[in-house]
CSV table of C-alpha atoms in Angstrom, one decimal:
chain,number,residue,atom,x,y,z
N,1,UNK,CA,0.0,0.0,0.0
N,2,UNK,CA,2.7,2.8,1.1
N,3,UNK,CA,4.1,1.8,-2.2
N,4,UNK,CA,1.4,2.5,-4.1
N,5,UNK,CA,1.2,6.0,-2.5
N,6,UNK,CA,5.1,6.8,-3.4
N,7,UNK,CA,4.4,5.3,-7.0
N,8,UNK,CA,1.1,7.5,-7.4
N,9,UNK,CA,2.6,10.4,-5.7
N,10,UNK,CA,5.5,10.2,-8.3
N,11,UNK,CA,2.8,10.2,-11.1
N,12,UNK,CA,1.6,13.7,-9.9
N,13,UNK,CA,4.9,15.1,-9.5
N,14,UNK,CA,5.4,14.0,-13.2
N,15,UNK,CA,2.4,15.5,-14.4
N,16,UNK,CA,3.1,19.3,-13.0
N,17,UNK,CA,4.5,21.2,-16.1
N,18,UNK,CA,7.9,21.4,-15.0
N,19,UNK,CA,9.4,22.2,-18.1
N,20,UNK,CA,6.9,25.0,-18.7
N,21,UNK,CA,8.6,28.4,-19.8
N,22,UNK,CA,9.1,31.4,-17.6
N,23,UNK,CA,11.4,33.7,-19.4
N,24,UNK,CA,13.0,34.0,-22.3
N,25,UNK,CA,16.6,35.6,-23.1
N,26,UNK,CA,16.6,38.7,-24.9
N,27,UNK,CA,20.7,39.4,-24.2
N,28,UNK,CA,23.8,37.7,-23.5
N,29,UNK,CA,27.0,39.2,-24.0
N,30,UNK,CA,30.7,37.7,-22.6
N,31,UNK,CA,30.8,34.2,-20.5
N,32,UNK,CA,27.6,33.0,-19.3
N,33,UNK,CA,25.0,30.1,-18.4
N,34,UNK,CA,22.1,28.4,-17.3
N,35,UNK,CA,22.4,25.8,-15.0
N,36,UNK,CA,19.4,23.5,-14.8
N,37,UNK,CA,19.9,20.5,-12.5
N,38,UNK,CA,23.5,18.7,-13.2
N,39,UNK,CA,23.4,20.4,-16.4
N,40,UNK,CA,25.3,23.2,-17.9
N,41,UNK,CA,23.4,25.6,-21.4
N,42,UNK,CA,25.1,28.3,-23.2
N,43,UNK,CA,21.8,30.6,-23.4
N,44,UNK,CA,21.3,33.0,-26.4
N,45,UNK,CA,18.1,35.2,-27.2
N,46,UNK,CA,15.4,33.6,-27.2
N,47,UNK,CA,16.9,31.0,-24.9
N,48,UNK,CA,13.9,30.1,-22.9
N,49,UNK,CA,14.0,29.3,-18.3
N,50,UNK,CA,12.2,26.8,-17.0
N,51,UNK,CA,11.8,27.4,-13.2
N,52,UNK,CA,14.8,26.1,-11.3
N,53,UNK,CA,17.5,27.5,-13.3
N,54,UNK,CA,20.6,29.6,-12.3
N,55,UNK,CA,21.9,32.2,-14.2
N,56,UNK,CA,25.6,32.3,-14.5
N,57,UNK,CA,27.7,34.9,-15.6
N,58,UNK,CA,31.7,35.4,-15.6
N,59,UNK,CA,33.8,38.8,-15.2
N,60,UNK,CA,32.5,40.6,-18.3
N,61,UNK,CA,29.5,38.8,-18.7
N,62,UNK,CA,26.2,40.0,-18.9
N,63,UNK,CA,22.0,38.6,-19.3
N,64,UNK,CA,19.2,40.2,-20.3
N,65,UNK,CA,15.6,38.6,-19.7
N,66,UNK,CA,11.8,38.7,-19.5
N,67,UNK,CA,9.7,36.6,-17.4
N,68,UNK,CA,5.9,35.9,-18.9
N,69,UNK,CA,4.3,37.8,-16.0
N,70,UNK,CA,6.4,40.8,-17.2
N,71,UNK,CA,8.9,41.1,-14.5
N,72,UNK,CA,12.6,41.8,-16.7
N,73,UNK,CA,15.8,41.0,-15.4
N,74,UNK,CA,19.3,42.6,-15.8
N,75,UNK,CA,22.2,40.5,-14.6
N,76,UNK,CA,25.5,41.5,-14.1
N,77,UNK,CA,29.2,40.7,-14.2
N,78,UNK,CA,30.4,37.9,-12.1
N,79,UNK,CA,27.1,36.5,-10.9
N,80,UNK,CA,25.0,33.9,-9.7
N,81,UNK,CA,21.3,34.4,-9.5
N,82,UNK,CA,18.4,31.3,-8.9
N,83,UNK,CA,15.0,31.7,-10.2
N,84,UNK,CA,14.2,29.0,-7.1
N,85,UNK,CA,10.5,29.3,-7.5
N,86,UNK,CA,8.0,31.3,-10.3
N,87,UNK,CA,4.0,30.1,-10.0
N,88,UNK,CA,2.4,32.4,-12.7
N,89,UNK,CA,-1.6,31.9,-13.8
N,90,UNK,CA,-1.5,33.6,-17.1
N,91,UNK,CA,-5.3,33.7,-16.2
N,92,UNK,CA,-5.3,35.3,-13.0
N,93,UNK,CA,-2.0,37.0,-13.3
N,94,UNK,CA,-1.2,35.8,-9.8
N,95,UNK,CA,1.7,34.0,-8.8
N,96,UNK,CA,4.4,33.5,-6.4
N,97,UNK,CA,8.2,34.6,-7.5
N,98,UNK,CA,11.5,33.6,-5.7
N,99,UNK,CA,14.5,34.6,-7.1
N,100,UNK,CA,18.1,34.4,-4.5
N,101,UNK,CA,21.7,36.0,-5.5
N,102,UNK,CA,24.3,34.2,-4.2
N,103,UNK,CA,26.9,37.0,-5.3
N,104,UNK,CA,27.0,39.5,-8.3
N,105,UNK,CA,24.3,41.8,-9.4
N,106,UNK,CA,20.5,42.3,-10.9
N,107,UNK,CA,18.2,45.1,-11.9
N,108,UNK,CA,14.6,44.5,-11.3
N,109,UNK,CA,12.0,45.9,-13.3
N,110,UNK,CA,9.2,43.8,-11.0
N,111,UNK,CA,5.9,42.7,-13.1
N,112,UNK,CA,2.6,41.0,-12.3
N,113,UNK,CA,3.4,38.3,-10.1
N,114,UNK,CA,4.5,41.2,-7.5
N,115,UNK,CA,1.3,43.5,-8.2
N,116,UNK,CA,-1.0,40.1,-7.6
N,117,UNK,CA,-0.3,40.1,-3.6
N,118,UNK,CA,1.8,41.5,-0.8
N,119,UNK,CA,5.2,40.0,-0.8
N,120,UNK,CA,4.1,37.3,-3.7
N,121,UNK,CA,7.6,38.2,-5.2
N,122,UNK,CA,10.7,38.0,-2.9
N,123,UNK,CA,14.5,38.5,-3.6
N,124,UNK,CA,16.9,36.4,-1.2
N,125,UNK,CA,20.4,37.5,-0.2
N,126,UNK,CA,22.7,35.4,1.7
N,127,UNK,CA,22.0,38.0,4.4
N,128,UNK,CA,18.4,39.1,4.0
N,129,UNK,CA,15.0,38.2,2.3
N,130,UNK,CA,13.1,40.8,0.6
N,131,UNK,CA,9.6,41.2,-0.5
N,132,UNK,CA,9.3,43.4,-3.9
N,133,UNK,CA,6.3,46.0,-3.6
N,134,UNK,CA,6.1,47.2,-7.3
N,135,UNK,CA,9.2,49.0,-8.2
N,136,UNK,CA,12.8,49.0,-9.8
N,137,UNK,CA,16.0,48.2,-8.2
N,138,UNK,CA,19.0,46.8,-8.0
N,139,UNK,CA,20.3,44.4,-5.5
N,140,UNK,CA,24.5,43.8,-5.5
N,141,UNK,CA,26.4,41.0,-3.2
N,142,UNK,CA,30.1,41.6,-3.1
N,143,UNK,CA,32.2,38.4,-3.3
W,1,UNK,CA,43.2,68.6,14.7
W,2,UNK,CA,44.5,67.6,11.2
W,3,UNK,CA,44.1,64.3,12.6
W,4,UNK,CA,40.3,64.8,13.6
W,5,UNK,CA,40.3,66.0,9.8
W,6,UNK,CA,41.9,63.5,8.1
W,7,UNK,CA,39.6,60.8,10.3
W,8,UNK,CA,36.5,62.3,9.2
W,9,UNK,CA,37.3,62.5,5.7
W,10,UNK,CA,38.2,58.8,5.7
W,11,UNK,CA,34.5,58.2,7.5
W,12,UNK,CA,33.3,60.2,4.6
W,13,UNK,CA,34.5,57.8,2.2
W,14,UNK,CA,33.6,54.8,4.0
W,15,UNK,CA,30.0,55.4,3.8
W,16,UNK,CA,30.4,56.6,0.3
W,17,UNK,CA,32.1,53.4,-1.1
W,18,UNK,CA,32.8,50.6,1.7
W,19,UNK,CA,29.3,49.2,1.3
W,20,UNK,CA,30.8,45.6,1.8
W,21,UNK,CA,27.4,43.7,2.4
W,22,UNK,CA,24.8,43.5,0.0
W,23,UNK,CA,23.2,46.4,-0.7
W,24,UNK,CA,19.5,47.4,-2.3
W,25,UNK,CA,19.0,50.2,-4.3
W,26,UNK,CA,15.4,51.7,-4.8
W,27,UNK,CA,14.8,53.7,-7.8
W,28,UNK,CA,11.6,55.3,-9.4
W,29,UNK,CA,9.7,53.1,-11.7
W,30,UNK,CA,10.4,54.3,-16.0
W,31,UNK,CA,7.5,56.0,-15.4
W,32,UNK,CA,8.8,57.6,-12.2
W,33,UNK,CA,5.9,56.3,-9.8
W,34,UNK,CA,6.7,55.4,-6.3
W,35,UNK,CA,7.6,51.9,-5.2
W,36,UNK,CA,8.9,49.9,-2.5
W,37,UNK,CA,10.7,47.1,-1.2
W,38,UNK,CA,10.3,45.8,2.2
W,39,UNK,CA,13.3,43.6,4.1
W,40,UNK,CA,11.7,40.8,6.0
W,41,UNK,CA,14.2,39.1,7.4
W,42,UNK,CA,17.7,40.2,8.4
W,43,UNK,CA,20.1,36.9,9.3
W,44,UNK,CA,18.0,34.8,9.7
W,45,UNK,CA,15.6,37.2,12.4
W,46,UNK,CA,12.1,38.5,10.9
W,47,UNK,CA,12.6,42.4,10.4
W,48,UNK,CA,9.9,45.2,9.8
W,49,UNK,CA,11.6,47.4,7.4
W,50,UNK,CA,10.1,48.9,4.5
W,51,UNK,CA,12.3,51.4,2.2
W,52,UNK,CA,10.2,54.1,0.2
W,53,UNK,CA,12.4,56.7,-0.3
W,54,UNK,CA,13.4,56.3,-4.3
W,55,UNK,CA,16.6,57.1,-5.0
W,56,UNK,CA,18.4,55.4,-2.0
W,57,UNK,CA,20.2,53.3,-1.0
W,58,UNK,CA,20.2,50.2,1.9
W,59,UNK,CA,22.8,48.1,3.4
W,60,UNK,CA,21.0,44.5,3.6
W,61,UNK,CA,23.4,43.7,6.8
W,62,UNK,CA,22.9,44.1,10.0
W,63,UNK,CA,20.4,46.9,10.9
W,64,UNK,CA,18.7,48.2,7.9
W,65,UNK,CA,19.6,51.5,7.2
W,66,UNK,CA,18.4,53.9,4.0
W,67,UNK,CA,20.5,56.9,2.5
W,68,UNK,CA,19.6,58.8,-0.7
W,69,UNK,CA,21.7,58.9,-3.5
W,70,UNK,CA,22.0,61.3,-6.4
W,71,UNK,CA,20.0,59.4,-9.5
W,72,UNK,CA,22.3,61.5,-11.9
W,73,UNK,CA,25.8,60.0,-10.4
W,74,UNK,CA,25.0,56.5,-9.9
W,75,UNK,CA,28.1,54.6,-11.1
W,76,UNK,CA,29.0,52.8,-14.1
W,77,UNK,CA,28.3,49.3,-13.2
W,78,UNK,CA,25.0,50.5,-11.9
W,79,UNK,CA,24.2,52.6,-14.5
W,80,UNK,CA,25.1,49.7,-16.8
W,81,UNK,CA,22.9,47.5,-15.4
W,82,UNK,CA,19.7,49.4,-16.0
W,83,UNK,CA,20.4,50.2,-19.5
W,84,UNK,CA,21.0,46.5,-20.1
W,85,UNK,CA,17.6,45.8,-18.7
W,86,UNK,CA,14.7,44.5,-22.0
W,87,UNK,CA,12.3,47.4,-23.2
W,88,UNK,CA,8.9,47.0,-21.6
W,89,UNK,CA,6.5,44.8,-23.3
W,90,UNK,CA,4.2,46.6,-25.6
W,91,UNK,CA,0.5,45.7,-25.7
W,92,UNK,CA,-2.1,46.4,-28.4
W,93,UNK,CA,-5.9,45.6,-28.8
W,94,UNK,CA,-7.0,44.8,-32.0
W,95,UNK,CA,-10.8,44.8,-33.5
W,96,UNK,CA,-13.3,42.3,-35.1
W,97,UNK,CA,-16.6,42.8,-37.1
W,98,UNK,CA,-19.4,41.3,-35.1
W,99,UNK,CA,-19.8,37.5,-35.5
W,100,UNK,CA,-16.6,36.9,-37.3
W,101,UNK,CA,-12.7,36.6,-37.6
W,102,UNK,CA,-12.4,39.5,-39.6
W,103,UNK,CA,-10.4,42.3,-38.6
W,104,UNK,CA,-11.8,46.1,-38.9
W,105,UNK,CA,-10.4,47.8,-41.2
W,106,UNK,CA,-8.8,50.1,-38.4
W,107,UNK,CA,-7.4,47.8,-36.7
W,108,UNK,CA,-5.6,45.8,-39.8
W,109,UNK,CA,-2.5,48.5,-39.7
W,110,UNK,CA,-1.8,47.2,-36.0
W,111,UNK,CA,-0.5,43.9,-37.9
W,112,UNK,CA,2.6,46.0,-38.8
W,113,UNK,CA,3.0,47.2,-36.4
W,114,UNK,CA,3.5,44.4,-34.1
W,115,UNK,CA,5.4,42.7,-37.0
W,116,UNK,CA,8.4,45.6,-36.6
W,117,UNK,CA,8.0,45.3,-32.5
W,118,UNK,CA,9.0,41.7,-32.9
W,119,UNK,CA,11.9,42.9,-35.4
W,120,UNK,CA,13.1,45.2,-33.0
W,121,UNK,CA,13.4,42.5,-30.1
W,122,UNK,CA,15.9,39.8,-30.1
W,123,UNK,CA,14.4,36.7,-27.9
W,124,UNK,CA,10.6,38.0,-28.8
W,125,UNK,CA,7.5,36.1,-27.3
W,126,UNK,CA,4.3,36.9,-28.7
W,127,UNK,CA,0.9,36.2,-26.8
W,128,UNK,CA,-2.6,36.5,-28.2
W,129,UNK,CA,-5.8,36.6,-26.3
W,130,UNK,CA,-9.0,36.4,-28.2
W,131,UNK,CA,-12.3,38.1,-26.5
W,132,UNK,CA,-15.8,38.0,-27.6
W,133,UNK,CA,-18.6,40.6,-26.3
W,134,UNK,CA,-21.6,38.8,-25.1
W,135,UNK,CA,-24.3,38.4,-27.9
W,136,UNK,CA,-24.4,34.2,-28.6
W,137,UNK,CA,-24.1,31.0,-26.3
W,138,UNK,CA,-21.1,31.0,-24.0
W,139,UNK,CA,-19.7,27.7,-25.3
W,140,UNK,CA,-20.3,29.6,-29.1
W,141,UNK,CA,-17.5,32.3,-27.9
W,142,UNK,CA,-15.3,30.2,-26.6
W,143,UNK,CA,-14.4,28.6,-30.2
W,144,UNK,CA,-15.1,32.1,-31.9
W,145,UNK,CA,-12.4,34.2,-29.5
W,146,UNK,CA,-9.9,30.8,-29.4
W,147,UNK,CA,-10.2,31.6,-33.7
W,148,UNK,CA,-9.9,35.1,-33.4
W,149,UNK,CA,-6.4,34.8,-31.8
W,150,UNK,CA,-5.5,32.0,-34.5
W,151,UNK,CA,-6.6,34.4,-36.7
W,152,UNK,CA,-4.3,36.5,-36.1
W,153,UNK,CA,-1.6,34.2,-35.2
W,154,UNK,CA,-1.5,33.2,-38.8
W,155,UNK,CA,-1.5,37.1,-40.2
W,156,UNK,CA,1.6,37.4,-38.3
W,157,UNK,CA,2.8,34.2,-39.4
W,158,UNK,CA,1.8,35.4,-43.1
W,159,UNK,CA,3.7,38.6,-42.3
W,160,UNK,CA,7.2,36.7,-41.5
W,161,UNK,CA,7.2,36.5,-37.7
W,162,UNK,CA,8.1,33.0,-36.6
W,163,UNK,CA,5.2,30.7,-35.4
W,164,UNK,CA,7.7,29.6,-32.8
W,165,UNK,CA,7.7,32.9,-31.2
W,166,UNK,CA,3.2,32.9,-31.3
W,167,UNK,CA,0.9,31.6,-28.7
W,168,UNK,CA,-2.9,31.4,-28.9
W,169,UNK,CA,-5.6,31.5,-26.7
W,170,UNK,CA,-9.2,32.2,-26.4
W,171,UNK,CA,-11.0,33.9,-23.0
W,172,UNK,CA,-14.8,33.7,-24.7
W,173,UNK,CA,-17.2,36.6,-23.3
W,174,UNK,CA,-15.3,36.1,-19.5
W,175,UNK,CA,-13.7,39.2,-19.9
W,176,UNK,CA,-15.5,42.1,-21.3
W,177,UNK,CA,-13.9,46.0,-21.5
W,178,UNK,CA,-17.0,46.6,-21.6
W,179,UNK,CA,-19.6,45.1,-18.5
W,180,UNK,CA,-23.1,45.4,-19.9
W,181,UNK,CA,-24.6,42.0,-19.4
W,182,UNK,CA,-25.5,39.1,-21.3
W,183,UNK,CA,-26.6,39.4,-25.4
W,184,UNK,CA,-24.8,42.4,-25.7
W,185,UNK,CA,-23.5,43.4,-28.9
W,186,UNK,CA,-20.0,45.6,-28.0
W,187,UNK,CA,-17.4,46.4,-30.6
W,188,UNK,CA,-14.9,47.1,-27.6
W,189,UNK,CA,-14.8,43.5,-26.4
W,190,UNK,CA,-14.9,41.9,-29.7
W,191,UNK,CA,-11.1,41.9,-30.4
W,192,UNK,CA,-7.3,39.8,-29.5
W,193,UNK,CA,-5.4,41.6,-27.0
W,194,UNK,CA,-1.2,41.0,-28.2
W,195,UNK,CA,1.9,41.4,-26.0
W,196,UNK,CA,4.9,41.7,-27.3
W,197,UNK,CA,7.7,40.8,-24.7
């Protein structure tokens, strides 16, 4: 019986649209990537994130992007930024949105997603989680 | 006192350039309305910080603090950020004659429109929404809005734009411009709404 459960619950997990597109790459200029579980991509426009990914970039490189609920993205030299969660009901234009940077910098034009409900979008930095109330900014984390 | 000097002056470019943490600046949206961005947790500890002032910034280390800075001498890397951030996505509504998947005759220029957005934006998505007003059976305007936005899918196909880059779907009469109740015949809610991102 318990494995039934495990084999059903792995059925439901399978059926979530994982793979579904969030963003698509309008920029990339010098070294960068998109890491998506033990894999490495080399994105380009047009390039399109699935939610999970980790955008990658080396000393002069830089990514341009823009998420389906219209939030866009800037990254910038020497960074490494996780889309760790993005919920989006192209219906409802709700969602939730979780985006960390380990180190480097991003430029936040927020979208939807953060006008649907308080705090539905949040920004994490290894020292401090932030909720994103409508508005543009930047967040940088020195090495 | 040369000393005292000399220590202040070094204070002065602490706060101006040692920003060692990680740090948040708020700016003004494009449009220059107000925003904010609230810090909830601080090390681990829930905190009850919310910065409003635009044009500052805040160490996101130890005890939130907010400063202003001059928009017009942000630095380089900063400055080189924003500029690298995606134009905004455009939208545009366009129009059918009642009953049909016929563009109005106003509305056809909007094809080229959206055909030279595309053009201008490496990495393009392109999502249509069909609408119906309310004159008809629900189920009826369903199908009719889903074909108004392949209509149109296919005009911008036909125009050169990738059908890779083209999605399609159809809301029926759920969401009018227009609220007037059921059987109504509106020219406003009888069109695709496109974004360009």
């Amino acid at each position: 019986m318990k494995r039934a459960l495990l084999i059903l619950s792995g059925v439901l997990l399978a059926a979530q649209p994982a793979w579904a597109e969030i963003a698509r790459i309008k920029r990339a200029t010098g070294v960068t990537s998109i890491e998506r579980g033990a894999g490495r991509l080399t994105p380009s426009p047009g390039f399109q994130l699935q939610p999970g990914d980790v955008l990658v970039t080396g000393k002069d490189g830089q990514l341009s992007l823009t998420f389906i609920d219209d939030t866009r993205f800037s990254v910038g030299p020497n960074s490494r930024i996780a889309v760790d969660q993005f919920d989006y009901n192209r219906t409802t234009q709700a969602g939730a949105f979780v985006t960390r940077v380990d180190r480097g910098s991003l430029a936040v034009v927020s979208g939807q997603i953060a006008k649907s409900k308080r705090d539905a979008m949040k920004v994490r930095t290894p020292t401090s989680l932030l909720g994103v109330r409508g508005t543009r900014f930047i967040v940088e984390v020195p090495k | 006192m040369i000393r005292r000097t000399i220590a202040s002056l070094l204070l002065v470019s602490c706060l101006s350039a040692c920003a060692t943490g990680p740090t948040l600046t708020l700016l003004p949206s494009e449009e220059g309305k107000q925003g904010a961005v609230a810090v909830l947790e601080e090390n681990g500890k829930p905190v009850d910080y919310v910065v409003t002032e635009l044009n500052s910034s805040t160490n996101l280390s130890g005890r939130p603090k907010t400063r202003a800075i001059n928009p017009d001498k942000l630095n380089a890397r900063r400055l080189a950020l924003l500029q690298a951030l995606p134009p905004p996505p455009v939208r545009l509504r366009l129009y059918f004659q009642q009953g049909t998947t016929r563009l109005t005759p106003e509305s056809q220029p909007g094809l080229d429109f959206l055909k030279k957005e595309v053009a201008e934006r490496p990495g393009a998505e392109v999502q249509v929404t069909g609408h119906t007003d309310t004159v008809g059976k629900v189920e009826d305007n369903d199908v009719l809005s889903e074909r108004r936005a392949e209509e149109v899918v296919k005009a911008l196909a036909d125009l050169g734009i990738e059908p890779a880059l083209l999605t399609a779907v159809g809301r029926g009469e759920r969401e009018p411009l227009e609220d007037k109740g059921d059987n109504y015949a509106s020219p406003a809610n009888r069109r695709v709404e496109v974004i360009v991102r």
